[in-house]
PDB file of C-alpha atoms in Angstrom:
ATOM      1  CA  MET A  78      -4.461 -26.954  11.462  1.00 48.00           C
ATOM      2  CA  SER A  79      -7.076 -27.143  15.221  1.00 59.00           C
ATOM      3  CA  GLY A  80      -7.796 -24.348  17.027  1.00 77.00           C
ATOM      4  CA  GLU A  81     -11.337 -21.997  18.132  1.00 93.00           C
ATOM      5  CA  LEU A  82     -12.590 -20.497  15.428  1.00 96.00           C
ATOM      6  CA  VAL A  83     -13.279 -16.905  14.460  1.00 97.00           C
ATOM      7  CA  THR A  84     -14.220 -14.451  11.867  1.00 98.00           C
ATOM      8  CA  HIS A  85     -12.369 -13.208   9.110  1.00 98.00           C
ATOM      9  CA  ARG A  86     -13.049 -10.508   7.729  1.00 98.00           C
ATOM     10  CA  GLY A  87     -11.621  -9.756   4.085  1.00 98.00           C
ATOM     11  CA  SER A  88     -11.577  -7.585   0.849  1.00 98.00           C
ATOM     12  CA  CYS A  89      -9.672  -6.647  -2.120  1.00 97.00           C
ATOM     13  CA  HIS A  90      -7.735  -3.725  -2.439  1.00 97.00           C
ATOM     14  CA  CYS A  91     -10.241  -1.371  -3.296  1.00 97.00           C
ATOM     15  CA  GLY A  92     -12.882  -3.252  -1.415  1.00 97.00           C
ATOM     16  CA  LYS A  93     -15.348  -3.678  -3.645  1.00 97.00           C
ATOM     17  CA  VAL A  94     -14.603  -7.974  -3.536  1.00 98.00           C
ATOM     18  CA  GLN A  95     -15.051  -8.537   0.460  1.00 98.00           C
ATOM     19  CA  PHE A  96     -15.600 -11.552   2.700  1.00 98.00           C
ATOM     20  CA  GLU A  97     -15.778 -13.653   5.797  1.00 98.00           C
ATOM     21  CA  VAL A  98     -14.183 -16.763   6.384  1.00 98.00           C
ATOM     22  CA  SER A  99     -14.148 -18.614   9.522  1.00 97.00           C
ATOM     23  CA  ALA A 100     -11.251 -20.400  10.393  1.00 97.00           C
ATOM     24  CA  PRO A 101      -8.707 -20.771  13.946  1.00 96.00           C
ATOM     25  CA  ALA A 102      -7.296 -18.152  14.609  1.00 97.00           C
ATOM     26  CA  VAL A 103      -3.514 -19.000  14.209  1.00 96.00           C
ATOM     27  CA  LEU A 104      -3.408 -20.766   9.949  1.00 96.00           C
ATOM     28  CA  GLU A 105      -1.490 -22.581   7.517  1.00 92.00           C
ATOM     29  CA  VAL A 106      -0.760 -21.030   5.355  1.00 91.00           C
ATOM     30  CA  TRP A 107       0.348 -22.931   2.164  1.00 83.00           C
ATOM     31  CA  HIS A 108       3.406 -21.690  -0.483  1.00 81.00           C
ATOM     32  CA  CYS A 109       2.965 -23.461  -3.839  1.00 78.00           C
ATOM     33  CA  ASN A 110       5.617 -22.785  -6.359  1.00 80.00           C
ATOM     34  CA  CYS A 111       3.864 -23.523  -8.761  1.00 75.00           C
ATOM     35  CA  SER A 112       3.809 -21.228 -12.073  1.00 79.00           C
ATOM     36  CA  VAL A 113       0.824 -19.560 -11.584  1.00 78.00           C
ATOM     37  CA  CYS A 114       0.750 -18.930  -7.543  1.00 75.00           C
ATOM     38  CA  THR A 115       5.272 -17.971  -7.870  1.00 79.00           C
ATOM     39  CA  LYS A 116       3.515 -15.379 -10.165  1.00 83.00           C
ATOM     40  CA  LYS A 117       0.308 -13.980  -8.443  1.00 79.00           C
ATOM     41  CA  GLN A 118       2.903 -14.854  -4.307  1.00 82.00           C
ATOM     42  CA  ASN A 119      -0.711 -17.325  -3.899  1.00 81.00           C
ATOM     43  CA  HIS A 120      -0.137 -17.843  -0.784  1.00 89.00           C
ATOM     44  CA  HIS A 121      -3.090 -19.665   0.485  1.00 89.00           C
ATOM     45  CA  PHE A 122      -5.214 -21.114   3.947  1.00 94.00           C
ATOM     46  CA  VAL A 123      -7.803 -23.188   3.115  1.00 91.00           C
ATOM     47  CA  VAL A 124     -11.216 -23.409   4.208  1.00 95.00           C
ATOM     48  CA  PRO A 125     -14.453 -26.068   3.727  1.00 94.00           C
ATOM     49  CA  GLU A 126     -16.768 -23.977   1.144  1.00 94.00           C
ATOM     50  CA  GLY A 127     -19.348 -23.286   3.678  1.00 96.00           C
ATOM     51  CA  ARG A 128     -17.243 -21.614   6.141  1.00 96.00           C
ATOM     52  CA  PHE A 129     -16.614 -19.064   4.009  1.00 97.00           C
ATOM     53  CA  THR A 130     -19.163 -15.913   2.642  1.00 97.00           C
ATOM     54  CA  LEU A 131     -19.203 -14.024  -0.234  1.00 97.00           C
ATOM     55  CA  LEU A 132     -20.142 -10.731   0.725  1.00 96.00           C
ATOM     56  CA  GLU A 133     -23.739  -8.474  -0.632  1.00 93.00           C
ATOM     57  CA  GLY A 134     -22.788  -7.086  -3.598  1.00 92.00           C
ATOM     58  CA  SER A 135     -19.184  -8.356  -4.321  1.00 95.00           C
ATOM     59  CA  VAL A 136     -19.897 -11.302  -6.956  1.00 95.00           C
ATOM     60  CA  GLU A 137     -20.444  -9.309  -9.375  1.00 97.00           C
ATOM     61  CA  TYR A 138     -16.778  -7.518  -9.091  1.00 98.00           C
ATOM     62  CA  LEU A 139     -14.971 -10.771  -9.686  1.00 97.00           C
ATOM     63  CA  THR A 140     -13.687 -12.363 -12.897  1.00 96.00           C
ATOM     64  CA  THR A 141     -12.029 -15.998 -13.325  1.00 94.00           C
ATOM     65  CA  TYR A 142      -9.454 -17.609 -14.589  1.00 91.00           C
ATOM     66  CA  THR A 143      -7.913 -20.934 -15.298  1.00 86.00           C
ATOM     67  CA  PHE A 144      -5.814 -22.812 -17.232  1.00 87.00           C
ATOM     68  CA  ASN A 145      -4.268 -26.591 -17.678  1.00 84.00           C
ATOM     69  CA  THR A 146      -6.349 -28.753 -16.049  1.00 84.00           C
ATOM     70  CA  HIS A 147      -9.179 -26.098 -15.323  1.00 86.00           C
ATOM     71  CA  ARG A 148      -9.904 -27.398 -12.540  1.00 82.00           C
ATOM     72  CA  ALA A 149      -8.543 -24.466 -10.173  1.00 77.00           C
ATOM     73  CA  LYS A 150     -11.007 -21.571 -10.635  1.00 91.00           C
ATOM     74  CA  HIS A 151      -8.797 -17.878  -9.819  1.00 90.00           C
ATOM     75  CA  THR A 152     -10.827 -15.466  -8.990  1.00 94.00           C
ATOM     76  CA  PHE A 153      -9.685 -12.166  -8.566  1.00 94.00           C
ATOM     77  CA  CYS A 154     -11.461  -8.261  -8.453  1.00 97.00           C
ATOM     78  CA  LYS A 155     -12.466  -7.156 -11.996  1.00 97.00           C
ATOM     79  CA  VAL A 156     -11.427  -3.654 -10.268  1.00 97.00           C
ATOM     80  CA  CYS A 157      -8.105  -3.665  -8.250  1.00 97.00           C
ATOM     81  CA  GLY A 158      -7.167  -7.251 -10.114  1.00 95.00           C
ATOM     82  CA  VAL A 159      -6.228  -8.298  -6.134  1.00 96.00           C
ATOM     83  CA  GLN A 160      -7.904 -11.796  -5.979  1.00 95.00           C
ATOM     84  CA  SER A 161      -8.626 -12.740  -2.544  1.00 96.00           C
ATOM     85  CA  PHE A 162      -9.585 -15.896  -2.665  1.00 96.00           C
ATOM     86  CA  TYR A 163      -9.793 -19.627  -4.637  1.00 92.00           C
ATOM     87  CA  LYS A 164     -10.765 -22.892  -5.762  1.00 92.00           C
ATOM     88  CA  PRO A 165      -7.614 -24.965  -5.755  1.00 85.00           C
ATOM     89  CA  ARG A 166      -7.485 -27.529  -7.327  1.00 82.00           C
ATOM     90  CA  SER A 167      -6.617 -29.867  -5.073  1.00 79.00           C
ATOM     91  CA  ASN A 168      -9.430 -28.858  -2.968  1.00 82.00           C
ATOM     92  CA  PRO A 169     -12.759 -28.431  -5.013  1.00 86.00           C
ATOM     93  CA  ASP A 170     -15.072 -28.477  -1.678  1.00 90.00           C
ATOM     94  CA  GLY A 171     -12.810 -25.084  -0.428  1.00 92.00           C
ATOM     95  CA  ILE A 172     -11.393 -22.297  -1.248  1.00 94.00           C
ATOM     96  CA  GLY A 173      -8.752 -20.418  -1.025  1.00 94.00           C
ATOM     97  CA  VAL A 174      -8.024 -17.654   1.436  1.00 97.00           C
ATOM     98  CA  MET A 175      -5.362 -15.499   0.702  1.00 95.00           C
ATOM     99  CA  PRO A 176      -4.688 -14.321   4.525  1.00 96.00           C
ATOM    100  CA  HIS A 177      -2.735 -10.767   3.340  1.00 95.00           C
ATOM    101  CA  CYS A 178      -6.416  -9.446   1.776  1.00 97.00           C
ATOM    102  CA  ILE A 179      -7.983 -10.358   5.730  1.00 97.00           C
ATOM    103  CA  ASP A 180      -8.703  -6.718   7.217  1.00 96.00           C
ATOM    104  CA  SER A 181      -9.507  -7.560  10.383  1.00 90.00           C
ATOM    105  CA  ASP A 182      -7.644  -7.933  13.337  1.00 95.00           C
ATOM    106  CA  THR A 183      -8.516 -11.879  13.864  1.00 97.00           C
ATOM    107  CA  ILE A 184      -4.947 -13.027  13.166  1.00 97.00           C
ATOM    108  CA  GLU A 185      -2.901 -13.962  15.865  1.00 96.00           C
ATOM    109  CA  ARG A 186       0.090 -16.125  13.936  1.00 95.00           C
ATOM    110  CA  MET A 187       0.822 -18.674  10.402  1.00 95.00           C
ATOM    111  CA  ILE A 188       1.807 -21.592  10.287  1.00 92.00           C
ATOM    112  CA  VAL A 189       3.939 -21.507   6.721  1.00 88.00           C
ATOM    113  CA  ARG A 190       3.775 -25.054   4.516  1.00 76.00           C
ATOM    114  CA  GLU A 191       5.508 -25.559   1.252  1.00 69.00           C
ATOM    115  CA  PHE A 192       3.724 -27.320  -1.619  1.00 66.00           C
ATOM    116  CA  ASP A 193       6.071 -28.419  -4.908  1.00 57.00           C
ATOM    117  CA  GLY A 194       3.415 -27.752  -8.303  1.00 63.00           C
ATOM    118  CA  ARG A 195       5.996 -27.813 -10.225  1.00 63.00           C
ATOM    119  CA  ASP A 196       5.337 -31.224  -9.651  1.00 62.00           C
ATOM    120  CA  TRP A 197       1.942 -31.213  -8.387  1.00 60.00           C
ATOM    121  CA  GLU A 198       0.680 -35.237  -9.034  1.00 67.00           C
ATOM    122  CA  THR A 199       3.411 -36.535  -7.137  1.00 68.00           C
ATOM    123  CA  CYS A 200       2.935 -33.230  -3.815  1.00 61.00           C
ATOM    124  CA  ILE A 201      -0.728 -33.993  -3.628  1.00 64.00           C
ATOM    125  CA  GLN A 202      -0.022 -37.628  -2.426  1.00 70.00           C
ATOM    126  CA  GLY A 203       2.356 -36.929  -0.120  1.00 63.00           C
ATOM    127  CA  SER A 204       0.514 -33.936   1.136  1.00 66.00           C
ATOM    128  CA  ASP A 205      -1.968 -33.707   3.780  1.00 61.00           C
ATOM    129  CA  ILE A 206      -3.939 -30.632   1.693  1.00 65.00           C
ATOM    130  CA  VAL A 207      -6.783 -31.573   0.764  1.00 59.00           C
ATOM    131  CA  GLY A 208      -8.278 -32.644   3.547  1.00 64.00           C
ATOM    132  CA  GLN A 209      -8.229 -29.042   4.385  1.00 66.00           C
ATOM    133  CA  SER A 210     -11.280 -28.371   2.488  1.00 60.00           C
ATOM    134  CA  SER A 211     -13.483 -31.316   5.054  1.00 65.00           C
ATOM    135  CA  GLU A 212     -15.828 -29.582   7.805  1.00 64.00           C
ATOM    136  CA  ASN A 213     -14.419 -31.112  10.383  1.00 50.00           C
ATOM    137  CA  ASN A 214     -10.938 -29.682   9.916  1.00 47.00           C
ATOM    138  CA  GLY A 215     -10.552 -26.490  12.166  1.00 42.00           C
ATOM    139  CA  CYS A 216     -11.848 -27.437  15.396  1.00 36.00           C
ATOM    140  CA  ASP A 217     -12.063 -29.218  18.328  1.00 31.00           C
TER     141      ASP A 217
END
């Protein structure tokens, strides 16, 4: 998704984990149907790691869950249990951010794309999700 970058500000439910992320106002949001994403309703947009800032004091409230290949790092708040962001298996150089955890009024709209995580190995081959963590993605 291309477009001018804006600063989105977000948090978990209790507010202990807070972040800022630079991304377009029109977000390309991925819906994945793998086992963990289905259970958590993990809808997310991907940005390069350098466009994501965890705000001061937040790190002490994070914990991480991994499974299967242990490449994805599912971080969530130790207090309220909300996952605001994570490190996706598909984008180890990026961050997957949950648009429903954006607190600022900076999202114009979302374009939803499907990712077949149940058949991850096949789907990743035909998907452009990997390129979304490139620094050149999202800005014209």
